[in-house]
Amino acid sequence: AGLLDVTDGQIFINEQNVTWYEPAQRGIGMVFQSYALYPQMTVKGNLSFGLKNAGLPKEEIEKRVKHASEILQIESLLERKPAALSGGQRQRVAIGRALVRDVEVFLFDEPLSNLDAKLRNELRVEIKRLHQKLDNTMIYVTHDQIEAMTLADRIAVMRDGLILQLDDPKTIYNAPVNKYVAGFIGSPGINFLKGTILHNDKPIFKLQGGWCESPDLSNYKFQETIKAETQVWLGIRPESVAVGGEAKNMPVNFSLEVEVIEPMGADTLVWSEIGGQEFRFMVDGNTIVNVGDRVTVGFDPAHASIFDFDNEERL
């Protein structure tokens, strides 16, 4: 965005070095969490203000404002002032201000954070449609992993200023590079089971706190040869856990007691524990499950993620 000085390295946008360019010269259309609209101006005035300052001809300004308002479906709002608009309408106008600049790159910084859940979902779809229509590069900053998964072609998961993983959403979800990424992506969150890898003729996972039957991890694709007695975290997502008759056909299966149930409509999230460690799984919303029931669950290690206990990197 150009709002902070560069301390190291260079920034290239569209193969052009913009490291020392002023923000306005970088060719980025910016949309922020706060709408940043001029309250005394109409929607049309807000859309055209930057273009007038840039000295564009009146005809070009009219053309761009018309084009942006049609794309965002705000033609009927052009003569209104921001105070007369809803939160969603104001955010559309804020997006329009970036759109009229006719730039190659858009930066969206938490653009939906001020909106309620229903409006957030609606505008998320509109932003996706906008991207499909314009086919511009859009950098979208968010703490909401659902926004990241649904909008992105590629996701950069960051922590303390470092990019931990840059991949397509499916790879981020199925093959997270470390425990942090695995826990950050996915709702409900992934289960982490603490244990040790044992070796006989095949790798076996021994759960800390005991397990009635140690699961065979032969289906799991280790990235390197694992030494015996390696302490690990085994991660399995609640939606990857099979239940009942289907569980009995899984390479790993065991019995749990239901402790808490959370009906979520189409699905029900079930909370339990194994070996003193928390374990969650999903069942169909129409399945009758009661607290205290014993349920057989299972999973395929091919759908698990295993991380080193100390450095938390994927094994």
Tab-separated table of C-alpha atoms in Angstrom:
chain	number	residue	atom	x	y	z
A	1	ALA	CA	0.000	0.000	0.000
A	2	GLY	CA	2.957	2.329	0.536
A	3	LEU	CA	1.823	3.460	3.981
A	4	LEU	CA	4.994	2.151	5.681
A	5	ASP	CA	8.615	2.654	4.652
A	6	VAL	CA	10.347	-0.338	3.084
A	7	THR	CA	13.067	-1.700	5.390
A	8	ASP	CA	14.412	-4.461	3.160
A	9	GLY	CA	13.941	-5.883	-0.335
A	10	GLN	CA	11.950	-4.496	-3.266
A	11	ILE	CA	8.304	-4.348	-4.319
A	12	PHE	CA	7.323	-5.109	-7.901
A	13	ILE	CA	3.804	-4.620	-9.256
A	14	ASN	CA	3.170	-5.848	-12.782
A	15	GLU	CA	6.960	-6.181	-13.297
A	16	GLN	CA	7.517	-2.531	-12.313
A	17	ASN	CA	9.682	-1.614	-9.323
A	18	VAL	CA	7.480	0.607	-7.132
A	19	THR	CA	9.565	0.374	-3.945
A	20	TRP	CA	10.017	4.136	-3.597
A	21	TYR	CA	6.848	5.298	-5.356
A	22	GLU	CA	4.273	7.302	-3.440
A	23	PRO	CA	1.069	5.297	-2.728
A	24	ALA	CA	-0.887	7.236	-5.352
A	25	GLN	CA	1.711	6.379	-8.006
A	26	ARG	CA	1.685	2.624	-7.470
A	27	GLY	CA	-1.431	1.894	-9.491
A	28	ILE	CA	-3.292	0.191	-6.645
A	29	GLY	CA	-6.985	0.654	-5.930
A	30	MET	CA	-7.440	0.402	-2.162
A	31	VAL	CA	-10.514	-0.573	-0.142
A	32	PHE	CA	-10.323	-0.559	3.651
A	33	GLN	CA	-12.423	-1.675	6.605
A	34	SER	CA	-13.590	1.901	7.193
A	35	TYR	CA	-15.439	3.197	4.149
A	36	ALA	CA	-13.491	6.510	3.999
A	37	LEU	CA	-16.239	8.389	2.146
A	38	TYR	CA	-16.617	12.177	2.124
A	39	PRO	CA	-19.864	12.782	4.063
A	40	GLN	CA	-20.622	16.120	2.379
A	41	MET	CA	-20.450	14.632	-1.135
A	42	THR	CA	-22.958	12.503	-3.006
A	43	VAL	CA	-22.055	8.990	-4.114
A	44	LYS	CA	-21.276	10.374	-7.555
A	45	GLY	CA	-19.065	13.043	-5.997
A	46	ASN	CA	-17.179	10.432	-3.976
A	47	LEU	CA	-16.615	8.274	-7.053
A	48	SER	CA	-15.400	11.163	-9.206
A	49	PHE	CA	-13.361	13.142	-6.641
A	50	GLY	CA	-10.039	11.369	-7.181
A	51	LEU	CA	-10.441	11.456	-10.951
A	52	LYS	CA	-11.068	15.219	-10.916
A	53	ASN	CA	-7.941	15.742	-8.803
A	54	ALA	CA	-5.991	13.673	-11.332
A	55	GLY	CA	-7.154	16.067	-14.073
A	56	LEU	CA	-9.073	13.551	-16.184
A	57	PRO	CA	-11.435	14.949	-18.850
A	58	LYS	CA	-15.079	15.294	-17.788
A	59	GLU	CA	-16.248	12.763	-20.406
A	60	GLU	CA	-13.784	10.134	-19.154
A	61	ILE	CA	-14.868	10.718	-15.544
A	62	GLU	CA	-18.547	10.292	-16.474
A	63	LYS	CA	-17.728	7.117	-18.389
A	64	ARG	CA	-15.802	5.543	-15.495
A	65	VAL	CA	-18.393	6.494	-12.869
A	66	LYS	CA	-21.166	5.046	-15.038
A	67	HIS	CA	-19.211	1.836	-15.638
A	68	ALA	CA	-18.375	1.321	-11.949
A	69	SER	CA	-21.908	2.092	-10.750
A	70	GLU	CA	-23.360	-0.405	-13.241
A	71	ILE	CA	-20.968	-3.163	-12.169
A	72	LEU	CA	-21.710	-2.549	-8.473
A	73	GLN	CA	-25.430	-1.933	-9.060
A	74	ILE	CA	-25.429	1.456	-7.326
A	75	GLU	CA	-26.825	3.587	-10.200
A	76	SER	CA	-29.887	4.485	-8.132
A	77	LEU	CA	-27.694	5.740	-5.275
A	78	LEU	CA	-25.552	8.251	-7.187
A	79	GLU	CA	-27.338	11.353	-5.858
A	80	ARG	CA	-27.478	10.187	-2.237
A	81	LYS	CA	-25.015	11.109	0.492
A	82	PRO	CA	-23.259	8.458	2.629
A	83	ALA	CA	-25.479	9.148	5.660
A	84	ALA	CA	-28.480	7.911	3.656
A	85	LEU	CA	-26.800	4.595	2.761
A	86	SER	CA	-26.666	1.254	4.565
A	87	GLY	CA	-23.324	-0.279	5.572
A	88	GLY	CA	-23.347	-2.595	2.577
A	89	GLN	CA	-24.136	0.268	0.178
A	90	ARG	CA	-21.324	2.372	1.636
A	91	GLN	CA	-18.872	-0.471	1.142
A	92	ARG	CA	-20.002	-0.821	-2.483
A	93	VAL	CA	-19.285	2.881	-2.986
A	94	ALA	CA	-15.855	2.422	-1.365
A	95	ILE	CA	-15.162	-0.416	-3.819
A	96	GLY	CA	-16.423	1.859	-6.612
A	97	ARG	CA	-13.860	4.511	-5.657
A	98	ALA	CA	-11.120	1.945	-6.245
A	99	LEU	CA	-12.795	0.650	-9.398
A	100	VAL	CA	-12.974	4.020	-11.212
A	101	ARG	CA	-9.194	4.358	-11.005
A	102	ASP	CA	-8.915	1.651	-13.692
A	103	VAL	CA	-5.879	-0.014	-12.074
A	104	GLU	CA	-4.220	-3.405	-12.489
A	105	VAL	CA	-4.177	-4.312	-8.792
A	106	PHE	CA	-6.716	-3.954	-5.983
A	107	LEU	CA	-5.894	-4.103	-2.278
A	108	PHE	CA	-8.814	-5.077	-0.050
A	109	ASP	CA	-7.905	-4.734	3.637
A	110	GLU	CA	-10.591	-6.350	5.850
A	111	PRO	CA	-13.346	-4.758	3.692
A	112	LEU	CA	-16.230	-6.705	5.248
A	113	SER	CA	-15.288	-6.539	8.938
A	114	ASN	CA	-17.792	-3.773	9.766
A	115	LEU	CA	-20.767	-5.651	8.297
A	116	ASP	CA	-23.130	-8.156	9.893
A	117	ALA	CA	-22.817	-11.858	9.003
A	118	LYS	CA	-25.611	-11.940	6.391
A	119	LEU	CA	-24.363	-8.841	4.574
A	120	ARG	CA	-20.795	-10.120	4.772
A	121	ASN	CA	-21.802	-13.297	2.939
A	122	GLU	CA	-23.668	-11.334	0.252
A	123	LEU	CA	-20.819	-8.894	-0.396
A	124	ARG	CA	-18.275	-11.724	-0.396
A	125	VAL	CA	-20.107	-13.261	-3.360
A	126	GLU	CA	-20.282	-9.851	-5.062
A	127	ILE	CA	-16.520	-9.379	-4.694
A	128	LYS	CA	-15.963	-12.828	-6.218
A	129	ARG	CA	-18.237	-11.938	-9.144
A	130	LEU	CA	-16.383	-8.641	-9.544
A	131	HIS	CA	-13.065	-10.478	-9.707
A	132	GLN	CA	-14.391	-12.927	-12.307
A	133	LYS	CA	-15.692	-10.017	-14.391
A	134	LEU	CA	-12.594	-7.789	-14.193
A	135	ASP	CA	-9.946	-10.545	-13.983
A	136	ASN	CA	-7.603	-8.120	-12.179
A	137	THR	CA	-5.199	-9.112	-9.443
A	138	MET	CA	-6.845	-8.626	-6.051
A	139	ILE	CA	-4.872	-8.787	-2.816
A	140	TYR	CA	-7.364	-9.479	-0.044
A	141	VAL	CA	-6.248	-9.193	3.587
A	142	THR	CA	-8.461	-10.974	6.109
A	143	HIS	CA	-8.464	-12.808	9.437
A	144	ASP	CA	-11.576	-14.705	8.312
A	145	GLN	CA	-10.468	-18.093	6.956
A	146	ILE	CA	-13.870	-18.608	5.263
A	147	GLU	CA	-13.310	-15.438	3.213
A	148	ALA	CA	-9.817	-16.664	2.355
A	149	MET	CA	-10.950	-20.151	1.296
A	150	THR	CA	-13.949	-18.983	-0.759
A	151	LEU	CA	-12.364	-16.000	-2.531
A	152	ALA	CA	-8.747	-16.937	-3.145
A	153	ASP	CA	-6.961	-18.499	-6.092
A	154	ARG	CA	-3.932	-18.570	-3.789
A	155	ILE	CA	-3.703	-18.006	-0.044
A	156	ALA	CA	-0.687	-16.628	1.802
A	157	VAL	CA	-0.949	-17.589	5.480
A	158	MET	CA	1.140	-15.138	7.510
A	159	ARG	CA	2.373	-15.064	11.091
A	160	ASP	CA	4.559	-12.380	12.670
A	161	GLY	CA	5.210	-10.852	9.255
A	162	LEU	CA	6.383	-14.113	7.668
A	163	ILE	CA	4.604	-16.078	4.932
A	164	LEU	CA	4.268	-19.620	6.284
A	165	GLN	CA	2.553	-21.117	3.238
A	166	LEU	CA	1.543	-19.816	-0.202
A	167	ASP	CA	-0.727	-22.275	-1.993
A	168	ASP	CA	-4.145	-22.824	-3.514
A	169	PRO	CA	-6.969	-23.244	-0.959
A	170	LYS	CA	-7.257	-27.007	-1.446
A	171	THR	CA	-3.553	-27.585	-0.740
A	172	ILE	CA	-3.619	-25.266	2.280
A	173	TYR	CA	-6.594	-27.228	3.640
A	174	ASN	CA	-5.410	-30.771	2.853
A	175	ALA	CA	-1.638	-30.418	3.259
A	176	PRO	CA	-0.808	-27.588	5.686
A	177	VAL	CA	2.947	-27.126	6.076
A	178	ASN	CA	2.807	-26.796	9.852
A	179	LYS	CA	0.539	-27.045	12.884
A	180	TYR	CA	-0.234	-23.310	12.904
A	181	VAL	CA	-1.566	-23.330	9.325
A	182	ALA	CA	-3.559	-26.499	10.017
A	183	GLY	CA	-5.204	-24.887	13.024
A	184	PHE	CA	-5.791	-21.548	11.298
A	185	ILE	CA	-7.653	-22.970	8.298
A	186	GLY	CA	-10.864	-24.952	8.708
A	187	SER	CA	-14.075	-24.497	10.667
A	188	PRO	CA	-14.682	-26.278	12.976
A	189	GLY	CA	-11.003	-26.490	13.834
A	190	ILE	CA	-8.827	-29.534	13.259
A	191	ASN	CA	-8.295	-32.124	16.035
A	192	PHE	CA	-4.727	-32.390	17.329
A	193	LEU	CA	-3.780	-35.620	19.107
A	194	LYS	CA	-0.451	-35.826	20.928
A	195	GLY	CA	1.406	-39.113	20.565
A	196	THR	CA	4.477	-41.057	19.448
A	197	ILE	CA	5.377	-42.822	16.195
A	198	LEU	CA	6.455	-46.423	16.826
A	199	HIS	CA	8.015	-48.755	14.256
A	200	ASN	CA	7.641	-52.453	13.795
A	201	ASP	CA	7.266	-53.406	10.149
A	202	LYS	CA	5.085	-50.286	9.679
A	203	PRO	CA	4.584	-46.908	11.390
A	204	ILE	CA	2.189	-47.015	14.359
A	205	PHE	CA	0.764	-44.047	16.253
A	206	LYS	CA	0.667	-44.422	20.025
A	207	LEU	CA	-1.656	-41.870	21.592
A	208	GLN	CA	-0.443	-40.093	24.718
A	209	GLY	CA	-2.837	-41.287	27.405
A	210	GLY	CA	-3.382	-44.652	25.731
A	211	TRP	CA	-5.441	-46.042	22.882
A	212	CYS	CA	-7.370	-49.289	22.823
A	213	GLU	CA	-5.747	-50.149	19.494
A	214	SER	CA	-2.729	-48.310	18.055
A	215	PRO	CA	-3.579	-47.095	14.541
A	216	ASP	CA	-1.560	-48.181	11.533
A	217	LEU	CA	-0.306	-45.125	9.596
A	218	SER	CA	0.717	-47.002	6.427
A	219	ASN	CA	-1.735	-44.916	4.328
A	220	TYR	CA	-0.092	-41.658	5.396
A	221	LYS	CA	2.487	-40.201	2.997
A	222	PHE	CA	5.429	-39.147	5.144
A	223	GLN	CA	7.707	-36.570	3.509
A	224	GLU	CA	10.773	-38.181	5.073
A	225	THR	CA	11.766	-41.342	6.919
A	226	ILE	CA	10.557	-41.084	10.503
A	227	LYS	CA	12.647	-42.417	13.363
A	228	ALA	CA	11.025	-44.637	15.958
A	229	GLU	CA	9.893	-42.923	19.158
A	230	THR	CA	9.354	-39.600	17.360
A	231	GLN	CA	6.877	-37.424	19.251
A	232	VAL	CA	4.229	-35.947	16.982
A	233	TRP	CA	0.907	-34.173	16.652
A	234	LEU	CA	-1.644	-36.098	14.585
A	235	GLY	CA	-4.193	-33.737	13.024
A	236	ILE	CA	-7.527	-34.924	11.642
A	237	ARG	CA	-10.372	-32.623	10.637
A	238	PRO	CA	-13.832	-33.254	12.187
A	239	GLU	CA	-15.364	-33.572	8.710
A	240	SER	CA	-12.816	-36.286	7.778
A	241	VAL	CA	-14.029	-38.534	10.608
A	242	ALA	CA	-16.485	-41.293	9.624
A	243	VAL	CA	-19.189	-42.423	12.045
A	244	GLY	CA	-21.091	-45.678	12.682
A	245	GLY	CA	-21.076	-48.390	10.010
A	246	GLU	CA	-18.872	-46.335	7.686
A	247	ALA	CA	-16.289	-45.967	10.476
A	248	LYS	CA	-15.872	-49.739	10.793
A	249	ASN	CA	-14.467	-49.866	7.239
A	250	MET	CA	-11.807	-47.255	8.002
A	251	PRO	CA	-8.133	-48.219	8.614
A	252	VAL	CA	-8.393	-46.534	12.030
A	253	ASN	CA	-11.528	-46.842	14.172
A	254	PHE	CA	-12.388	-46.624	17.847
A	255	SER	CA	-15.272	-45.976	20.231
A	256	LEU	CA	-15.973	-42.661	21.986
A	257	GLU	CA	-18.506	-41.331	24.454
A	258	VAL	CA	-20.491	-38.255	23.371
A	259	GLU	CA	-19.927	-35.359	25.803
A	260	VAL	CA	-21.427	-32.288	24.068
A	261	ILE	CA	-23.483	-31.851	20.893
A	262	GLU	CA	-23.806	-28.659	18.839
A	263	PRO	CA	-26.629	-28.788	16.250
A	264	MET	CA	-25.665	-26.578	13.285
A	265	GLY	CA	-28.550	-27.288	10.918
A	266	ALA	CA	-27.241	-29.458	8.089
A	267	ASP	CA	-24.617	-30.967	10.419
A	268	THR	CA	-24.126	-31.584	14.117
A	269	LEU	CA	-20.738	-31.086	15.755
A	270	VAL	CA	-20.047	-33.702	18.426
A	271	TRP	CA	-17.477	-33.172	21.195
A	272	SER	CA	-15.764	-36.073	22.915
A	273	GLU	CA	-12.306	-37.053	24.138
A	274	ILE	CA	-9.822	-39.843	23.676
A	275	GLY	CA	-6.929	-40.524	26.030
A	276	GLY	CA	-7.723	-37.275	27.841
A	277	GLN	CA	-7.479	-35.263	24.617
A	278	GLU	CA	-10.325	-33.330	23.025
A	279	PHE	CA	-11.798	-34.848	19.853
A	280	ARG	CA	-14.564	-33.483	17.614
A	281	PHE	CA	-16.400	-34.983	14.667
A	282	MET	CA	-19.367	-34.183	12.440
A	283	VAL	CA	-22.558	-36.170	11.923
A	284	ASP	CA	-25.485	-35.527	9.610
A	285	GLY	CA	-27.938	-33.044	11.087
A	286	ASN	CA	-30.729	-35.630	10.913
A	287	THR	CA	-28.744	-38.218	12.883
A	288	ILE	CA	-29.973	-38.570	16.464
A	289	VAL	CA	-27.056	-38.356	18.903
A	290	ASN	CA	-27.399	-37.935	22.654
A	291	VAL	CA	-24.940	-37.028	25.385
A	292	GLY	CA	-23.617	-40.243	26.934
A	293	ASP	CA	-23.999	-42.344	23.756
A	294	ARG	CA	-21.032	-44.467	22.685
A	295	VAL	CA	-20.245	-43.937	19.022
A	296	THR	CA	-17.817	-45.736	16.709
A	297	VAL	CA	-15.709	-43.288	14.704
A	298	GLY	CA	-12.858	-43.808	12.270
A	299	PHE	CA	-10.626	-42.135	9.718
A	300	ASP	CA	-8.147	-42.841	6.958
A	301	PRO	CA	-4.600	-41.685	7.841
A	302	ALA	CA	-4.284	-40.543	4.208
A	303	HIS	CA	-6.567	-37.644	5.195
A	304	ALA	CA	-4.577	-36.795	8.335
A	305	SER	CA	-1.700	-34.359	8.842
A	306	ILE	CA	1.212	-35.294	11.104
A	307	PHE	CA	3.531	-32.669	12.575
A	308	ASP	CA	6.770	-32.838	14.532
A	309	PHE	CA	5.996	-32.253	18.212
A	310	ASP	CA	8.805	-29.719	18.768
A	311	ASN	CA	9.080	-27.624	15.592
A	312	GLU	CA	5.465	-28.321	14.505
A	313	GLU	CA	6.496	-28.796	10.848
A	314	ARG	CA	4.692	-31.319	8.621
A	315	LEU	CA	6.276	-34.785	8.522
